[in-house]
Tab-separated table of C-alpha atoms in Angstrom:
chain	number	residue	atom	x	y	z
A	17	MET	CA	124.795	77.645	115.669
A	18	PRO	CA	121.814	75.962	117.410
A	19	ILE	CA	119.449	75.242	114.514
A	20	ASN	CA	118.492	71.631	115.320
A	21	LYS	CA	114.910	72.311	116.369
A	22	PRO	CA	111.915	70.175	115.337
A	23	GLY	CA	109.958	71.537	112.386
A	24	LYS	CA	112.471	74.272	111.590
A	25	ARG	CA	114.244	74.604	108.269
A	26	LEU	CA	117.331	76.559	107.310
A	27	PHE	CA	117.237	78.594	104.106
A	28	ILE	CA	120.509	79.716	102.514
A	29	LEU	CA	119.868	82.840	100.440
A	30	ASP	CA	121.705	83.574	97.223
A	31	THR	CA	122.648	87.198	96.504
A	32	ASN	CA	120.180	87.522	93.625
A	33	VAL	CA	117.251	86.787	95.943
A	34	LEU	CA	118.121	89.800	98.117
A	35	MET	CA	118.772	91.931	95.047
A	36	HIS	CA	115.385	90.938	93.649
A	37	ASP	CA	113.371	91.430	96.858
A	38	PRO	CA	114.880	93.223	99.881
A	39	MET	CA	111.980	91.961	102.004
A	40	SER	CA	112.901	88.333	101.314
A	41	LEU	CA	114.729	88.159	104.667
A	42	PHE	CA	111.380	88.321	106.436
A	43	HIS	CA	109.394	85.983	104.179
A	44	PHE	CA	110.401	82.621	105.639
A	45	GLY	CA	108.052	82.565	108.613
A	46	LYS	CA	109.287	80.614	111.621
A	47	HIS	CA	112.254	79.179	109.707
A	48	ASP	CA	115.860	80.359	109.907
A	49	VAL	CA	117.880	82.209	107.263
A	50	TYR	CA	121.609	81.843	106.589
A	51	LEU	CA	123.801	84.316	104.689
A	52	PRO	CA	127.222	83.112	103.456
A	53	MET	CA	129.982	85.710	103.668
A	54	VAL	CA	130.345	85.782	99.881
A	55	VAL	CA	126.750	87.072	99.665
A	56	LEU	CA	127.709	90.093	101.772
A	57	GLU	CA	130.739	90.624	99.522
A	58	GLU	CA	128.592	90.560	96.383
A	59	MET	CA	126.092	92.948	97.946
A	60	ASP	CA	128.907	95.348	98.812
A	61	ALA	CA	130.032	95.287	95.181
A	62	GLY	CA	126.503	95.941	93.924
A	63	LYS	CA	125.407	98.756	96.234
A	64	LYS	CA	126.592	101.664	94.086
A	65	GLY	CA	124.515	103.274	91.382
A	66	LEU	CA	120.963	104.403	90.711
A	67	SER	CA	119.602	101.136	89.363
A	68	GLU	CA	116.762	99.226	90.997
A	69	VAL	CA	119.192	96.459	91.975
A	70	ALA	CA	121.525	98.936	93.724
A	71	ARG	CA	118.604	100.469	95.621
A	72	ASN	CA	117.474	97.008	96.719
A	73	VAL	CA	120.970	96.155	97.945
A	74	ARG	CA	121.125	99.350	99.989
A	75	GLN	CA	117.728	98.539	101.497
A	76	VAL	CA	118.959	95.078	102.529
A	77	SER	CA	121.996	96.688	104.141
A	78	ARG	CA	119.742	98.991	106.140
A	79	PHE	CA	117.652	96.018	107.296
A	80	LEU	CA	120.782	94.146	108.379
A	81	ASP	CA	122.109	97.197	110.183
A	82	GLU	CA	118.852	97.552	112.123
A	83	LEU	CA	118.766	93.846	112.936
A	84	MET	CA	122.315	93.954	114.298
A	85	HIS	CA	121.860	97.129	116.318
A	86	ASN	CA	123.208	96.665	119.879
A	87	ARG	CA	124.097	93.010	119.162
A	88	ASP	CA	127.478	91.551	120.076
A	89	LYS	CA	129.317	88.559	118.621
A	90	VAL	CA	127.685	86.103	121.025
A	91	ASP	CA	124.183	87.293	120.065
A	92	ILE	CA	125.022	87.007	116.381
A	93	GLU	CA	126.330	83.449	116.784
A	94	LYS	CA	123.091	82.436	118.531
A	95	GLY	CA	121.044	83.891	115.676
A	96	ILE	CA	119.367	87.289	115.344
A	97	PRO	CA	115.536	87.278	115.555
A	98	LEU	CA	114.128	88.456	112.235
A	99	GLN	CA	112.055	91.250	113.737
A	100	ILE	CA	112.683	94.958	113.329
A	101	GLN	CA	110.731	97.968	114.539
A	102	SER	CA	110.048	99.341	111.053
A	103	LEU	CA	108.091	96.187	110.055
A	104	LYS	CA	104.866	95.998	112.014
A	105	ASN	CA	103.662	92.786	110.380
A	106	ASN	CA	106.479	90.572	111.667
A	107	GLU	CA	105.590	90.426	115.348
A	108	SER	CA	104.918	86.664	115.233
A	109	ASN	CA	107.977	85.846	113.140
A	110	GLN	CA	110.204	83.512	115.161
A	111	GLY	CA	112.834	82.876	112.508
A	112	ARG	CA	116.457	83.830	113.080
A	113	LEU	CA	119.272	85.118	110.906
A	114	PHE	CA	122.689	83.400	110.887
A	115	PHE	CA	125.919	84.486	109.237
A	116	GLN	CA	128.942	82.487	108.104
A	117	PHE	CA	131.734	82.747	110.721
A	118	ARG	CA	134.272	80.231	109.442
A	119	SER	CA	135.351	78.743	106.152
A	120	HIS	CA	133.616	75.526	105.195
A	121	ALA	CA	136.101	72.721	104.733
A	122	VAL	CA	134.284	70.470	102.305
A	123	ASP	CA	135.452	68.396	99.378
A	124	MET	CA	134.223	70.027	96.182
A	125	PRO	CA	134.486	68.385	92.760
A	126	ASP	CA	137.596	69.383	90.826
A	127	SER	CA	135.339	70.918	88.180
A	128	LEU	CA	133.882	73.334	90.750
A	129	PRO	CA	136.741	75.346	92.248
A	130	GLY	CA	135.742	77.208	95.387
A	131	ASN	CA	136.978	80.632	94.333
A	132	LYS	CA	133.786	81.467	92.440
A	133	PRO	CA	130.935	83.088	94.433
A	134	ASP	CA	128.345	80.489	93.398
A	135	ASN	CA	130.668	77.626	94.275
A	136	ASN	CA	131.426	79.205	97.642
A	137	ILE	CA	127.694	79.231	98.332
A	138	LEU	CA	127.482	75.576	97.296
A	139	GLY	CA	130.362	74.811	99.649
A	140	SER	CA	128.501	76.487	102.498
A	141	ALA	CA	125.390	74.417	101.770
A	142	LEU	CA	127.316	71.124	101.645
A	143	SER	CA	129.169	71.912	104.880
A	144	LEU	CA	125.946	72.792	106.714
A	145	GLN	CA	124.368	69.532	105.539
A	146	GLU	CA	127.282	67.602	107.038
A	147	ARG	CA	127.202	69.489	110.340
A	148	TYR	CA	123.411	69.392	110.760
A	149	PRO	CA	122.163	66.166	109.149
A	150	ASP	CA	118.796	66.352	110.967
A	151	THR	CA	117.951	69.818	109.644
A	152	ARG	CA	116.409	70.302	106.213
A	153	ILE	CA	118.665	72.814	104.489
A	154	THR	CA	117.496	74.551	101.325
A	155	LEU	CA	119.432	76.801	98.975
A	156	VAL	CA	117.158	79.536	97.600
A	157	SER	CA	118.303	81.142	94.349
A	158	LYS	CA	116.886	82.846	91.265
A	159	ASP	CA	119.867	81.480	89.297
A	160	ILE	CA	118.743	78.391	87.378
A	161	ASN	CA	122.309	77.197	86.729
A	162	LEU	CA	123.189	77.400	90.416
A	163	ARG	CA	120.089	75.384	91.264
A	164	ILE	CA	121.109	72.756	88.704
A	165	LYS	CA	124.610	72.477	90.167
A	166	ALA	CA	123.196	72.282	93.692
A	167	THR	CA	120.852	69.448	92.710
A	168	ILE	CA	123.742	67.534	91.121
A	169	LEU	CA	125.703	67.819	94.382
A	170	GLY	CA	122.745	66.644	96.462
A	171	VAL	CA	121.722	70.030	97.885
A	172	HIS	CA	118.002	70.695	98.099
A	173	THR	CA	117.264	73.885	96.212
A	174	GLU	CA	114.257	76.060	95.380
A	175	ASP	CA	113.419	79.154	93.415
A	176	TYR	CA	112.233	82.182	95.369
A	177	PHE	CA	108.442	81.972	95.194
A	178	ASP	CA	107.229	84.672	97.577
A	179	ASP	CA	107.289	87.325	94.849
A	180	ARG	CA	104.697	85.417	92.851
A	181	VAL	CA	101.288	87.042	92.709
A	182	LEU	CA	99.671	83.895	91.308
A	183	ASP	CA	100.693	80.264	91.190
A	184	ASP	CA	99.834	80.182	87.504
A	185	ALA	CA	99.625	83.136	85.111
A	186	ASN	CA	96.619	81.443	83.472
A	187	LEU	CA	94.656	82.265	86.638
A	188	LEU	CA	95.076	85.998	86.018
A	189	PHE	CA	91.847	88.006	86.033
A	190	SER	CA	90.683	88.399	82.420
A	191	GLY	CA	88.444	91.441	82.921
A	192	SER	CA	85.476	89.955	81.059
A	193	GLU	CA	82.994	87.124	81.405
A	194	LYS	CA	80.466	85.510	79.069
A	195	LEU	CA	77.039	85.170	80.639
A	196	PRO	CA	74.950	81.989	80.379
A	197	ASP	CA	72.406	81.911	77.554
A	198	ASP	CA	69.491	81.876	80.004
A	199	PHE	CA	70.828	84.843	81.960
A	200	TRP	CA	67.725	87.021	81.481
A	201	GLY	CA	65.483	84.102	82.423
A	202	GLN	CA	67.366	83.734	85.713
A	203	GLN	CA	66.522	87.338	86.574
A	204	GLY	CA	62.771	86.732	86.549
A	205	ASP	CA	60.095	89.220	85.536
A	206	ASP	CA	61.050	91.989	87.975
A	207	ILE	CA	64.165	93.268	86.211
A	208	GLU	CA	64.875	96.844	87.250
A	209	SER	CA	66.083	99.035	84.394
A	210	TRP	CA	66.432	102.764	83.826
A	211	GLN	CA	68.182	105.402	81.739
A	212	GLN	CA	70.421	108.166	82.987
A	213	ALA	CA	72.612	110.592	81.041
A	214	GLU	CA	71.931	108.713	77.784
A	215	LYS	CA	73.087	105.447	79.380
A	216	SER	CA	70.996	102.340	80.016
A	217	TYR	CA	71.292	100.483	83.325
A	218	TYR	CA	70.077	97.148	84.676
A	219	LYS	CA	70.099	95.856	88.226
A	220	VAL	CA	70.747	92.102	88.266
A	221	HIS	CA	71.234	89.398	90.869
A	222	GLY	CA	72.137	85.739	91.052
A	223	PRO	CA	75.033	83.538	92.140
A	224	GLN	CA	77.264	84.627	89.250
A	225	VAL	CA	77.292	88.191	90.633
A	226	ASN	CA	79.245	87.032	93.698
A	227	SER	CA	82.395	86.530	91.603
A	228	TRP	CA	82.174	89.830	89.707
A	229	HIS	CA	84.446	92.819	90.251
A	230	SER	CA	83.939	96.540	89.744
A	231	ASN	CA	84.332	97.592	86.095
A	232	GLN	CA	84.396	93.994	84.935
A	233	HIS	CA	82.816	93.469	81.514
A	234	VAL	CA	80.059	90.958	80.889
A	235	TYR	CA	78.501	90.047	77.569
A	236	LEU	CA	75.842	87.850	76.048
A	237	GLY	CA	75.702	86.650	72.460
A	238	GLY	CA	72.737	85.766	70.297
A	239	ASP	CA	69.536	87.690	69.633
A	240	ASN	CA	69.445	89.115	73.149
A	241	GLY	CA	73.125	89.940	73.123
A	242	PHE	CA	74.555	92.907	74.932
A	243	GLU	CA	77.845	94.213	76.325
A	244	ALA	CA	77.927	95.867	79.724
A	245	ARG	CA	80.164	97.083	82.522
A	246	VAL	CA	79.668	96.218	86.190
A	247	SER	CA	79.348	99.776	87.456
A	248	GLN	CA	78.337	98.953	91.031
A	249	ILE	CA	78.129	95.940	93.346
A	250	GLU	CA	75.921	95.966	96.429
A	251	GLU	CA	76.147	93.510	99.311
A	252	GLN	CA	72.882	91.711	100.079
A	253	PRO	CA	71.964	89.250	102.877
A	254	GLU	CA	72.128	86.272	100.489
A	255	ASN	CA	73.696	87.273	97.179
A	256	LYS	CA	75.243	90.412	95.784
A	257	THR	CA	73.323	92.720	93.467
A	258	ALA	CA	75.116	94.356	90.532
A	259	THR	CA	74.308	97.354	88.399
A	260	LEU	CA	75.165	96.867	84.737
A	261	GLU	CA	75.835	99.824	82.455
A	262	ILE	CA	75.356	99.161	78.738
A	263	LEU	CA	78.558	100.097	76.926
A	264	THR	CA	79.032	102.583	74.128
A	265	ASP	CA	79.441	100.738	70.845
A	266	TYR	CA	82.807	101.951	69.570
A	267	ALA	CA	82.606	99.431	66.737
A	268	SER	CA	80.040	101.730	65.143
A	269	SER	CA	81.272	104.504	62.845
A	270	THR	CA	79.171	107.006	64.828
A	271	HIS	CA	81.342	106.452	67.910
A	272	SER	CA	84.879	106.484	66.516
A	273	VAL	CA	87.823	107.568	68.685
A	274	TRP	CA	90.220	109.772	66.695
A	275	GLY	CA	89.119	107.899	63.595
A	276	ILE	CA	89.598	104.489	65.231
A	277	ASN	CA	86.830	101.927	65.731
A	278	ALA	CA	86.865	98.760	67.786
A	279	ARG	CA	87.367	95.684	65.613
A	280	ASN	CA	86.331	93.130	68.211
A	281	ARG	CA	84.549	92.811	71.542
A	282	GLU	CA	87.641	93.177	73.745
A	283	GLN	CA	88.758	96.308	71.908
A	284	ASN	CA	85.328	97.796	72.568
A	285	PHE	CA	85.730	96.994	76.278
A	286	ALA	CA	89.157	98.668	76.246
A	287	LEU	CA	87.929	101.858	74.569
A	288	ASN	CA	85.053	102.156	77.029
A	289	MET	CA	87.513	102.022	79.930
A	290	LEU	CA	89.979	104.384	78.304
A	291	MET	CA	87.253	106.964	77.629
A	292	ASN	CA	85.681	106.679	81.083
A	293	PRO	CA	86.878	109.551	83.352
A	294	ASP	CA	85.821	107.615	86.472
A	295	ILE	CA	88.438	104.925	85.822
A	296	ASP	CA	91.854	106.148	86.985
A	297	ILE	CA	93.984	103.160	86.019
A	298	VAL	CA	93.518	100.820	83.066
A	299	THR	CA	95.568	97.680	82.441
A	300	ILE	CA	95.451	96.147	78.960
A	301	LEU	CA	97.185	92.864	78.199
A	302	GLY	CA	97.513	91.210	74.836
A	303	THR	CA	99.933	89.738	72.345
A	304	ALA	CA	101.627	91.777	69.626
A	305	GLY	CA	99.181	93.246	67.143
A	306	THR	CA	96.082	93.272	69.345
A	307	GLY	CA	95.971	97.087	69.288
A	308	LYS	CA	97.015	97.962	72.854
A	309	THR	CA	99.121	101.030	72.040
A	310	LEU	CA	96.874	102.256	69.215
A	311	LEU	CA	93.735	102.214	71.372
A	312	ALA	CA	95.455	103.860	74.337
A	313	LEU	CA	96.987	106.590	72.207
A	314	ALA	CA	93.771	107.297	70.261
A	315	ALA	CA	91.756	107.669	73.479
A	316	GLY	CA	94.454	109.875	74.958
A	317	MET	CA	94.529	112.187	71.933
A	318	VAL	CA	90.760	112.676	71.955
A	319	GLN	CA	90.656	113.489	75.658
A	320	THR	CA	93.778	115.692	75.524
A	321	LEU	CA	93.494	117.537	72.216
A	322	GLU	CA	89.700	117.730	71.809
A	323	ASP	CA	88.087	117.423	75.243
A	324	ASN	CA	90.957	119.119	77.175
A	325	ARG	CA	90.409	116.611	79.990
A	326	TYR	CA	94.172	116.161	80.336
A	327	LYS	CA	96.991	118.642	79.853
A	328	GLU	CA	99.251	116.296	77.949
A	329	ILE	CA	100.015	112.684	77.109
A	330	ILE	CA	103.114	111.185	78.692
A	331	MET	CA	104.524	107.984	77.252
A	332	THR	CA	107.178	105.884	78.934
A	333	ARG	CA	108.401	102.307	78.972
A	334	ALA	CA	111.001	100.051	80.539
A	335	THR	CA	114.199	100.306	78.499
A	336	VAL	CA	114.994	96.610	78.302
A	337	SER	CA	116.747	95.407	75.163
A	338	VAL	CA	115.512	92.330	73.337
A	339	GLY	CA	118.968	91.665	71.868
A	340	GLU	CA	122.387	93.235	72.308
A	341	ASP	CA	122.579	96.608	74.054
A	342	ILE	CA	123.240	99.372	71.513
A	343	GLY	CA	125.288	101.316	74.078
A	344	PHE	CA	125.320	104.993	74.990
A	345	LEU	CA	122.695	107.230	73.391
A	346	PRO	CA	123.490	110.946	73.094
A	347	GLY	CA	120.999	113.775	73.361
A	348	THR	CA	118.199	114.942	75.618
A	349	GLU	CA	115.868	112.688	77.593
A	350	GLU	CA	113.375	112.532	74.720
A	351	GLU	CA	116.133	111.893	72.165
A	352	LYS	CA	117.537	109.056	74.276
A	353	MET	CA	114.061	107.530	74.584
A	354	ALA	CA	113.226	107.878	70.874
A	355	PRO	CA	114.693	104.485	69.830
A	356	TRP	CA	112.545	102.784	72.461
A	357	MET	CA	109.400	104.520	71.283
A	358	GLY	CA	109.030	103.038	67.834
A	359	ALA	CA	105.533	101.836	68.738
A	360	LEU	CA	104.505	105.421	69.507
A	361	MET	CA	105.780	106.713	66.174
A	362	ASP	CA	104.172	103.853	64.236
A	363	ASN	CA	100.805	104.467	65.848
A	364	LEU	CA	101.034	108.238	65.402
A	365	GLU	CA	101.447	107.578	61.680
A	366	VAL	CA	98.223	105.550	61.728
A	367	LEU	CA	96.315	108.152	63.730
A	368	ASN	CA	97.709	111.130	61.779
A	369	PRO	CA	98.537	109.961	58.251
A	370	SER	CA	100.845	112.213	56.247
A	371	GLU	CA	98.277	112.425	53.418
A	372	THR	CA	95.938	114.582	55.519
A	373	SER	CA	94.423	117.677	53.980
A	374	GLY	CA	96.120	121.036	54.501
A	375	GLY	CA	99.299	120.327	52.605
A	376	GLU	CA	102.774	120.748	54.014
A	377	TRP	CA	101.774	123.642	56.304
A	378	GLY	CA	98.926	121.609	57.742
A	379	ARG	CA	101.169	118.636	58.448
A	380	ALA	CA	103.782	120.884	60.078
A	381	ALA	CA	101.148	122.487	62.324
A	382	THR	CA	99.797	119.066	63.297
A	383	ASN	CA	103.265	117.736	64.115
A	384	GLU	CA	104.067	120.798	66.219
A	385	LEU	CA	100.792	120.429	68.120
A	386	LEU	CA	101.481	116.751	68.790
A	387	ALA	CA	105.037	117.493	69.922
A	388	ASN	CA	103.724	120.022	72.446
A	389	ARG	CA	101.049	117.723	73.863
A	390	ILE	CA	102.744	114.300	73.678
A	391	LYS	CA	105.855	113.904	75.827
A	392	ILE	CA	108.276	111.002	76.009
A	393	ARG	CA	109.772	110.431	79.449
A	394	SER	CA	112.184	107.909	80.910
A	395	ILE	CA	110.921	105.751	83.756
A	396	ASN	CA	114.358	106.123	85.379
A	397	PHE	CA	113.566	109.725	86.361
A	398	MET	CA	110.034	109.226	87.692
A	399	ARG	CA	110.955	109.080	91.382
A	400	GLY	CA	109.904	112.233	93.227
A	401	ARG	CA	107.672	113.580	90.449
A	402	THR	CA	103.934	114.228	90.612
A	403	PHE	CA	101.801	114.242	87.452
A	404	LEU	CA	98.738	116.486	87.536
A	405	ASN	CA	95.976	116.060	84.944
A	406	ARG	CA	98.132	113.878	82.729
A	407	TYR	CA	97.300	110.877	80.561
A	408	LEU	CA	100.185	108.519	81.285
A	409	ILE	CA	100.825	105.508	79.017
A	410	LEU	CA	103.239	102.887	80.332
A	411	ASP	CA	104.229	100.515	77.549
A	412	GLU	CA	105.932	97.117	77.998
A	413	ALA	CA	104.889	97.140	81.660
A	414	GLN	CA	105.489	93.389	81.971
A	415	ASN	CA	109.232	94.102	82.300
A	416	LEU	CA	108.810	96.058	85.544
A	417	THR	CA	108.967	94.667	89.068
A	418	PRO	CA	106.119	95.246	91.538
A	419	LYS	CA	108.269	97.832	93.317
A	420	GLN	CA	108.897	99.735	90.080
A	421	MET	CA	105.174	99.690	89.279
A	422	LYS	CA	104.426	101.078	92.729
A	423	THR	CA	106.995	103.837	92.208
A	424	LEU	CA	105.345	104.846	88.941
A	425	ILE	CA	101.672	104.611	89.926
A	426	THR	CA	102.190	106.569	93.147
A	427	ARG	CA	103.394	109.502	91.009
A	428	ALA	CA	99.801	110.106	89.877
A	429	GLY	CA	98.287	113.345	91.113
A	430	PRO	CA	94.672	114.585	90.886
A	431	GLY	CA	93.073	114.190	87.463
A	432	THR	CA	95.706	111.785	86.105
A	433	LYS	CA	94.874	108.559	84.297
A	434	ILE	CA	97.426	105.745	84.007
A	435	VAL	CA	97.251	103.152	81.235
A	436	CYS	CA	99.505	100.099	81.628
A	437	LEU	CA	100.114	98.005	78.517
A	438	GLY	CA	101.978	94.750	78.139
A	439	ASN	CA	102.178	91.058	77.408
A	440	VAL	CA	103.201	88.861	80.338
A	441	ALA	CA	104.193	86.096	77.915
A	442	GLN	CA	106.940	88.346	76.498
A	443	ILE	CA	109.189	89.288	79.441
A	444	ASP	CA	112.771	90.387	78.701
A	445	THR	CA	113.943	91.124	82.265
A	446	PRO	CA	115.995	88.493	84.138
A	447	TYR	CA	114.450	87.041	87.308
A	448	ILE	CA	110.927	88.232	86.405
A	449	THR	CA	108.345	85.644	85.394
A	450	GLU	CA	104.731	85.825	84.283
A	451	SER	CA	103.519	85.264	87.826
A	452	SER	CA	105.931	87.745	89.462
A	453	SER	CA	105.771	90.598	86.935
A	454	GLY	CA	104.771	94.025	88.186
A	455	LEU	CA	101.995	94.090	85.586
A	456	THR	CA	100.509	90.864	86.978
A	457	TYR	CA	100.848	92.358	90.459
A	458	VAL	CA	98.901	95.502	89.522
A	459	VAL	CA	96.142	93.584	87.719
A	460	ASP	CA	95.587	91.318	90.713
A	461	ARG	CA	95.759	94.038	93.376
A	462	PHE	CA	93.524	96.558	91.597
A	463	LYS	CA	90.777	94.204	90.387
A	464	ASN	CA	88.519	95.012	93.363
A	465	TRP	CA	88.925	98.801	93.191
A	466	GLU	CA	85.988	100.739	91.800
A	467	HIS	CA	88.219	103.137	89.834
A	468	SER	CA	90.285	100.557	87.964
A	469	GLY	CA	89.660	98.507	84.842
A	470	HIS	CA	91.330	95.600	83.107
A	471	ILE	CA	90.960	93.634	79.907
A	472	ILE	CA	92.936	91.026	77.974
A	473	LEU	CA	92.815	91.541	74.216
A	474	GLN	CA	92.418	88.187	72.546
A	475	ARG	CA	92.567	88.710	68.798
A	476	GLY	CA	95.349	90.205	66.726
A	477	GLU	CA	94.353	92.871	64.217
A	478	ARG	CA	97.715	93.618	62.622
A	479	SER	CA	97.690	91.461	59.465
A	480	ARG	CA	96.990	87.908	58.357
A	481	LEU	CA	100.760	87.331	58.224
A	482	ALA	CA	101.242	88.493	61.834
A	483	ASP	CA	98.269	86.428	63.022
A	484	TYR	CA	99.549	83.304	61.303
A	485	ALA	CA	103.073	83.838	62.637
A	486	ALA	CA	101.758	84.269	66.176
A	487	ASP	CA	99.972	80.923	65.904
A	488	ILE	CA	102.700	78.762	64.398
A	489	LEU	CA	105.999	80.315	65.553
C-alpha cells in the first residue's frame, strides 16, 4: 500500500462516520482514506430497514460499488482514486481509497480484546502506524469513547468536522440587528420615504447595510425607535442600498393574531414573518417557553381558518425520545403521533379555551373544525409527497440531520409555507451537535434568500418559575 508521499495523510474511517454522512468518503481532499474490514461488516449489518442510517449505509455501498467498477485486485491494492462520475465536484480530488487486506498482528492491551469492532479498528490504526511511521495516520470517529481509547493507545484521532455548518453555534445568524443611536443622522437630509398598501418604507444606505440580509429585522430604541424588515437590498457601486418596511405592531391589541399578541420585540418579528405570504420558509429558534409553537400555530390558524390562504395546517416533528423509549404505539398515523404532539394540544387549549361561548355544541363544532383543518403527520412518511397550499409546522427541528431537512423542505409545492421550530441547545439525537444540526444548516443556507426569514426568540414568556429555572438549572 504505497501511502508514503510527502504532505499526504491517511484517514481511517469509523463506521459511524459513513452512517452519519455517506459523502464523507469524498471530503478528505488530496488525502487517502482507509476502511478496515470490520467497517464493511458493520455496514452490511446496518443496511436493512427504512431508517435514515440504513439509507445512508446503502448509499455508501453504491458509492463503493461505483468506485470499484472494472477494478481488479491489483488496482485495489494500489488504491482507488476517490472520483466517480456521479460527483461532478470531485474532479481535482487526488485522494485514494484503501481497504484492509490482511489481519493486523499488533499487541493490544489485555483489557482491549480484539474481537470487538471498535478494538479491531484500533488494532488496524496501531498496525498502520508501525508499518508507515512517516505517514500521519488519523482515526476519524463520531464515537467519543473510541476516540478516548485511541488517544490512550497513542493513535491520533479526530471527530468528523465536515458536517459542521459553523465552527461555533454562537456565530449563527440571529435574524435581527440593533441600529446605532445616530442611525438617522448617518442617512443625511435626503432620506427617501413613501407609503404603499398601508405600509411605510424607507430607503437607507451606509456601511452597515453591506452585512444585512433579505428579511432581516432591524430596530432602534429611544424616542425615534422603530422596527423594520429589510425588504430589498440593491447593489451600488460603493455600498448597498436597502429598503426598510416598517413592521405591523402585533403587540397592539388592534393587531392580534387569533387572540395572541406579541409580548416582546422578537415575538413581533416572528409574527410579521409568519403572516407575510411572500416568505415561504420561516425558522424560529428559542429556548423552552419563548412561544415558538404558540406563535406559529396562531398565525397558521388565522391564515387557514379565516383567510383561507392555506388548505390545512400540517404539524410534524422528529420522534426522538428524551428518556426511555415507550415502545410500540398502536393505532393510525395520527394516533401514533399523538404522544409526540403534546405541545400542539397544549397550545390549542390556549388558542381555543374550553370556556368559549356556545356551550357544549359550540365546543364540539370548534373541535371538529380544528380536526378537519389541522393534521398530524409523521416525518417518516414524507418522502415522495408533495404539499400544495399547506401551512407546515416542523417542531423540534434541531434533531434532524441536514439530509432529513432537505427531504422535508423539498416536499413543498406551490403556495406552501414551512415553519421550522427548535432549540439547537437541546439536541437529543446522537452524533448531531449544535453546529451540525439540520436546523443550523437551513438557517445558514437560507439567510440570503429573499423568500426566507429567521429569528431567535430571546425571552421566555411561560412563567416566572420557568424563567428562573432556565437561568439557574
